[in-house]
CSV table of C-alpha atoms in Angstrom, one decimal:
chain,number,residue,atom,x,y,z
A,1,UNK,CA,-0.8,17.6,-12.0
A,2,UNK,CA,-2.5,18.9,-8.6
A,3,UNK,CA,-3.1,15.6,-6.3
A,4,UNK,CA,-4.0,17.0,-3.3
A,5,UNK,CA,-7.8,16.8,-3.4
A,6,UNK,CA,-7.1,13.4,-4.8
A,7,UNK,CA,-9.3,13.7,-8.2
A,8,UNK,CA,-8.2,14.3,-11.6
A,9,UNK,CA,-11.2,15.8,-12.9
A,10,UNK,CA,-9.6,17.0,-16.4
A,11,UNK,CA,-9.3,12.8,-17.1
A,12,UNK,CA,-12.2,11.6,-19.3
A,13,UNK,CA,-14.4,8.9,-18.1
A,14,UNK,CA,-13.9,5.5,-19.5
A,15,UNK,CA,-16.4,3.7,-21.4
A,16,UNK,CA,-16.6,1.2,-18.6
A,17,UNK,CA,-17.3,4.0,-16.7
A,18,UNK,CA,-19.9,5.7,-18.7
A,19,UNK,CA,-21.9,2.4,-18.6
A,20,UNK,CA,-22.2,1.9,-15.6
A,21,UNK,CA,-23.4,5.6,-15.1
A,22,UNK,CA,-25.8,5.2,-17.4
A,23,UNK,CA,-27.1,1.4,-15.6
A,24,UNK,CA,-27.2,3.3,-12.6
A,25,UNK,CA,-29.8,6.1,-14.1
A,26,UNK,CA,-31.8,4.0,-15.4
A,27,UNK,CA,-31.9,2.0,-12.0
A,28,UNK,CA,-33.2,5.3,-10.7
A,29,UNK,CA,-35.6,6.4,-12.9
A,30,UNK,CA,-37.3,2.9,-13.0
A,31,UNK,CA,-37.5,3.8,-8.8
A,32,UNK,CA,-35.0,0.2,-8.3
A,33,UNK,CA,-32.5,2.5,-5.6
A,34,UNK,CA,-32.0,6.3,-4.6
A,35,UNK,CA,-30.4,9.2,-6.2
A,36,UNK,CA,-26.3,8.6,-4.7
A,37,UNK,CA,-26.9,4.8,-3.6
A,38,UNK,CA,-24.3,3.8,-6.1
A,39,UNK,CA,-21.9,6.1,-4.7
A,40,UNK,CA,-22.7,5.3,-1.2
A,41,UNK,CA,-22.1,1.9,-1.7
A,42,UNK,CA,-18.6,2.5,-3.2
A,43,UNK,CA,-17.4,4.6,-0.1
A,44,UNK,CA,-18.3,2.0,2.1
A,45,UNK,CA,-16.0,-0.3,0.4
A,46,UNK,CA,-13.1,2.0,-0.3
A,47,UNK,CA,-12.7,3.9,3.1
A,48,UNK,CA,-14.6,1.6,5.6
A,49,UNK,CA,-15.2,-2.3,5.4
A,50,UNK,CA,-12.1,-3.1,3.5
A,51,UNK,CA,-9.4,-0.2,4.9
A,52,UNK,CA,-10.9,-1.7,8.2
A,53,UNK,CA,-9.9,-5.1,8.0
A,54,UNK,CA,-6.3,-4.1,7.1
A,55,UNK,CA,-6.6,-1.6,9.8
A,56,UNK,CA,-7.1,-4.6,12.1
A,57,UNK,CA,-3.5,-6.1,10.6
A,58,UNK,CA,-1.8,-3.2,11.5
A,59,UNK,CA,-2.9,-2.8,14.9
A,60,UNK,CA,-2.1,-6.5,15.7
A,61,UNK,CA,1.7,-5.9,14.2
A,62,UNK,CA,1.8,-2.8,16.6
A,63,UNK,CA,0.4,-4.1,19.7
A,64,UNK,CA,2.3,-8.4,19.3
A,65,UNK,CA,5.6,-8.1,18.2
A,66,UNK,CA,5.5,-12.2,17.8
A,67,UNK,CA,2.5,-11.7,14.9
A,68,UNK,CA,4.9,-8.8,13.3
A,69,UNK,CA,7.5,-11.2,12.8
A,70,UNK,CA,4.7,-13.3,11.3
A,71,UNK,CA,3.2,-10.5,9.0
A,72,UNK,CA,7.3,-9.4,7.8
A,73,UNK,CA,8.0,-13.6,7.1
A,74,UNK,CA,4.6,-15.1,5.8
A,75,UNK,CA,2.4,-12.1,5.2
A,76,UNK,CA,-0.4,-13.6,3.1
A,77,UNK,CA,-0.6,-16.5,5.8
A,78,UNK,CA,-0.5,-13.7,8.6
A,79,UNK,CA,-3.6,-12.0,7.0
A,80,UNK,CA,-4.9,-15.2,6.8
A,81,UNK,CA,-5.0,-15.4,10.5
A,82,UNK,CA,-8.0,-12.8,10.4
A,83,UNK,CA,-9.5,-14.8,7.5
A,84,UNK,CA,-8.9,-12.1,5.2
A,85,UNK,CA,-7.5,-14.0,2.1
A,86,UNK,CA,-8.6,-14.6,-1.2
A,87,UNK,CA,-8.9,-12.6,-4.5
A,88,UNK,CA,-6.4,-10.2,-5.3
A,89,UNK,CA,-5.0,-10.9,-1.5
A,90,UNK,CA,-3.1,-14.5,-2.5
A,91,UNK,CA,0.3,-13.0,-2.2
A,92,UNK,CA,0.9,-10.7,-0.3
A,93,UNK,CA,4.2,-8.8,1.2
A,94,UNK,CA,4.2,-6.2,3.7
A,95,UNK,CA,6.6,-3.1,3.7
A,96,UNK,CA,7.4,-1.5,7.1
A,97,UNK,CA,8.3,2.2,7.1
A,98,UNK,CA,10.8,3.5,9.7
A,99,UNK,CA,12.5,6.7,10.4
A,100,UNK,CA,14.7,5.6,7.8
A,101,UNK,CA,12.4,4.5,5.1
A,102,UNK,CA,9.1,5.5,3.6
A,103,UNK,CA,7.1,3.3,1.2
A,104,UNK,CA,4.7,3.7,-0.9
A,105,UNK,CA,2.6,1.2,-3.2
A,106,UNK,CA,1.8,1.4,-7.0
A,107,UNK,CA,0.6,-0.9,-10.1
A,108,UNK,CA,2.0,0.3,-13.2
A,109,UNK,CA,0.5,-1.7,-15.3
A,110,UNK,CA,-3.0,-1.7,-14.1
A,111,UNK,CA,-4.2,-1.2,-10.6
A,112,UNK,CA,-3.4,-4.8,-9.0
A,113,UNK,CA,-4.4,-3.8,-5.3
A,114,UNK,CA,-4.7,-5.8,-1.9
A,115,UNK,CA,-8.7,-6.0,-2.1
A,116,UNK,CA,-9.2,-8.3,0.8
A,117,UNK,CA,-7.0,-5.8,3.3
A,118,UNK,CA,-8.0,-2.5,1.6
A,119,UNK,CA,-11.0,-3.1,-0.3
A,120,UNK,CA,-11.9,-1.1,-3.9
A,121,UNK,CA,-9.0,1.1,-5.0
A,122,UNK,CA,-9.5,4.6,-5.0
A,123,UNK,CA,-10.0,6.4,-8.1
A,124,UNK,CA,-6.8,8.0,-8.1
A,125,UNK,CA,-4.9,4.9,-7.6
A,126,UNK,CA,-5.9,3.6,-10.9
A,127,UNK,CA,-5.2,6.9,-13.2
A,128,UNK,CA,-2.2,7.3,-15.5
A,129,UNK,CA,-0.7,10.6,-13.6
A,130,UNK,CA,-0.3,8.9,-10.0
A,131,UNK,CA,0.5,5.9,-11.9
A,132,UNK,CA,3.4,6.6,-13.9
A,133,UNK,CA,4.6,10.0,-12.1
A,134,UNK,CA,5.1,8.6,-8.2
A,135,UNK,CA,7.6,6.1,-9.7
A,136,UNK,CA,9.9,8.7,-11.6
A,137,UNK,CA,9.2,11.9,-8.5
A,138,UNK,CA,7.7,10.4,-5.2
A,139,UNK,CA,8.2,13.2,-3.4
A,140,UNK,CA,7.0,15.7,-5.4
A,141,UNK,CA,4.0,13.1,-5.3
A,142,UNK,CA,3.4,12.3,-1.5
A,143,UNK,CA,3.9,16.7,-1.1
A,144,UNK,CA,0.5,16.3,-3.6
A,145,UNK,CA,-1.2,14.0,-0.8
A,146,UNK,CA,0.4,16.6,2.0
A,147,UNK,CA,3.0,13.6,3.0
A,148,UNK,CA,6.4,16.1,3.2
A,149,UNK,CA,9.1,13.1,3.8
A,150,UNK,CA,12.3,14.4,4.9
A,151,UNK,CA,15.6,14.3,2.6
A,152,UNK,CA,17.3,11.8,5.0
A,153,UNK,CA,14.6,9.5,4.6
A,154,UNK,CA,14.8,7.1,2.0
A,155,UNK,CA,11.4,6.7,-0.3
A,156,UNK,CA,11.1,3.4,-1.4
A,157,UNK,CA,8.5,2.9,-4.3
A,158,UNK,CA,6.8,-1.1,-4.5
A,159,UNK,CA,5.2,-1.9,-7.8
A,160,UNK,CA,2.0,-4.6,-7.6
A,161,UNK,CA,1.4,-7.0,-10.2
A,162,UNK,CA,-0.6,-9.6,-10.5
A,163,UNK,CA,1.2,-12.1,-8.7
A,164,UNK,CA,1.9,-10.0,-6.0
A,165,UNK,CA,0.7,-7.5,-3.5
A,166,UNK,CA,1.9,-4.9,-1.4
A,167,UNK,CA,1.0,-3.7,1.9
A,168,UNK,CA,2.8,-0.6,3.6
A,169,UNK,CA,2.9,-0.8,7.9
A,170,UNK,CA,2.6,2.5,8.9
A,171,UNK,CA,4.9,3.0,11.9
A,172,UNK,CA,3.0,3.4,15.3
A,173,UNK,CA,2.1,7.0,16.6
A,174,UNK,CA,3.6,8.6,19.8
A,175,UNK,CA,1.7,8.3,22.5
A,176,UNK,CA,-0.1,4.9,22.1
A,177,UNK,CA,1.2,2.8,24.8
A,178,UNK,CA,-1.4,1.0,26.3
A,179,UNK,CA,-3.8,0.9,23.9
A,180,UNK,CA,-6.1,-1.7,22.8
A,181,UNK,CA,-5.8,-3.0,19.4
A,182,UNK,CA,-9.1,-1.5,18.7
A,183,UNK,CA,-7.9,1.7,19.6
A,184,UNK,CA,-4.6,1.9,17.7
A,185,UNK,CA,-6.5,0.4,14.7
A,186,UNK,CA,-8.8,3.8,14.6
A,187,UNK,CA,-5.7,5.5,13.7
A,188,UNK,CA,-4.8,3.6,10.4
A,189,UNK,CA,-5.9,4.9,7.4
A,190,UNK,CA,-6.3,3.6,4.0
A,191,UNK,CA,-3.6,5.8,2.6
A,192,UNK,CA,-1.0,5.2,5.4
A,193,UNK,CA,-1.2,1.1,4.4
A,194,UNK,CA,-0.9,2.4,0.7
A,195,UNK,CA,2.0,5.2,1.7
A,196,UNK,CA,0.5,8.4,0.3
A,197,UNK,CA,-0.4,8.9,4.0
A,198,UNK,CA,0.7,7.9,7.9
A,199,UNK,CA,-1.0,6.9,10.7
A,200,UNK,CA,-3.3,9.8,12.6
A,201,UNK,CA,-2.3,11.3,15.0
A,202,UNK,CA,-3.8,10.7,18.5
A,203,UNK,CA,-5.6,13.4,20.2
A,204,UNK,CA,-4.7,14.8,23.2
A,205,UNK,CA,-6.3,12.5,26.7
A,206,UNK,CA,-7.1,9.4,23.8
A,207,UNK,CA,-7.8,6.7,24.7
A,208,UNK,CA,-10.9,7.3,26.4
C-alpha cells in the first residue's frame, strides 16, 4: 500500500469515527461552529502546538550538549525540564539517529504515542498497514514517506507501548552553526522525531 501522500483512503472509517462526524454536523447545522472547524482544530494539534514543543527538545539537544546527555540518560525528566510531562509522556526514551543508524517509532498494538512532545497522532500512525508493515519492511516503508536510507545504514524500528514511549532525535542539519535554538527548532518536523522523516533542510543565507 501507497504511503506517500500519507492517507489510506481505501480503509473504512471506524464507528468511533463515524460518530464523531456525525456530532460534528449536527454542531453545524444547529450554527454551534463553522463548516472545517473540527478539522482545523485537529491540525493545530497534530502539526503545530504539540510537534512544536518536541521541536523545542530537539533544538536544546542540538545546541547544549550537557542537556543531550540529560535527554539520552533521564529523557522523561529532561522533557520535564520544559514542563512537557504528563499523559501518554510518563516514560519516555529518546532514540538518536546517526550516519550509522536510522530509527523510526511504531505501536503495534495500538497507537501509544508521545502526546505531550508530539501532540495527536497522525492518522496514518494509527492504521493497520503502517502499523504492522514498517516492522516486517522499513525501508520499503520510509521510500513510501520519500525517506531513501542508504544500505549501510542500519534501520532500527522502536515499538511504544503503554508503559513506554519513544522519541527519535533527528541528527542536526549542515549548515546550522550558530544558530539560535529557535532557529534550529524551525527545522524539526513531526515526522523526523517519529522517523518517517529528517530534519529540513536549511535554506541557502538562513538564519536571517
Amino acid at each position: 500500500m501507497d504511503m506517500s501522500d500519507h492517507h489510506h483512503g481505501t480503509t473504512p472509517p471506524s464507528d468511533r469515527a463515524l460518530r464523531v462526524r456525525a456530532m460534528e454536523q449536527l454542531l453545524i447545522e444547529k450554527g454551534l461552529i463553522k463548516e472545517g472547524a473540527v478539522d482545523t482544530i485537529i491540525d493545530i494539534f497534530e502539526h503545530q502546538l504539540g510537534p512544536r514543543n518536541g521541536a523545542k527538545v530537539v533544538a536544546r539537544a542540538w545546541a547544549d550538549p550537557a542537556y543531550k546527555a540529560r535527554l539520552m540518560t533521564d529523557a522523561s525528566a529532561a522533557i520535564e525540564e520544559f514542563g512537557f510531562a504528563g499523559f501518554q509522556g510518563e516514560y519516555m526514551v529518546v532514540c538518536e539517529n546517526t550516519p550509522e543508524v536510522h530509527n523510526v517509532v511504531v505501536c503495534t498494538l495500538c497507537s501509544c504515542y508521545p502526546w505531550p512532545v508530539l501532540g495527536l497522532p497522525p492518522t496514518w500512525y494509527k492504521t493497520a498497514p503502517y502499523r504492522s508493515r514498517v516492522v516486517i519492511e522499513p525501508r520499503a516503508v520510509l521510500e513510501e514517506f520519500g525517506l531513501s536510507i542508504p544500505d549501510d545504514v542500519e534501520v532500527r524500528v522502536w515499538d511504544s507501548n503503554n508503559e513506554l514511549r519513544y522519541l527519535v532525535l533527528p541528527m542536526r542539519p549542515e549548515g546550522t552553526e550558530g544558530w539560535s535554538e529557535e532557529q534550529l527548532a524551525e527545522l524539526v518536523t513531526r515526522d523526523s522525531m517519529i522517523g518517517t522523516g529528517v530534519a529540513a533542510v536549511p535554506a541557502k543565507g538562513e538564519p536571517a
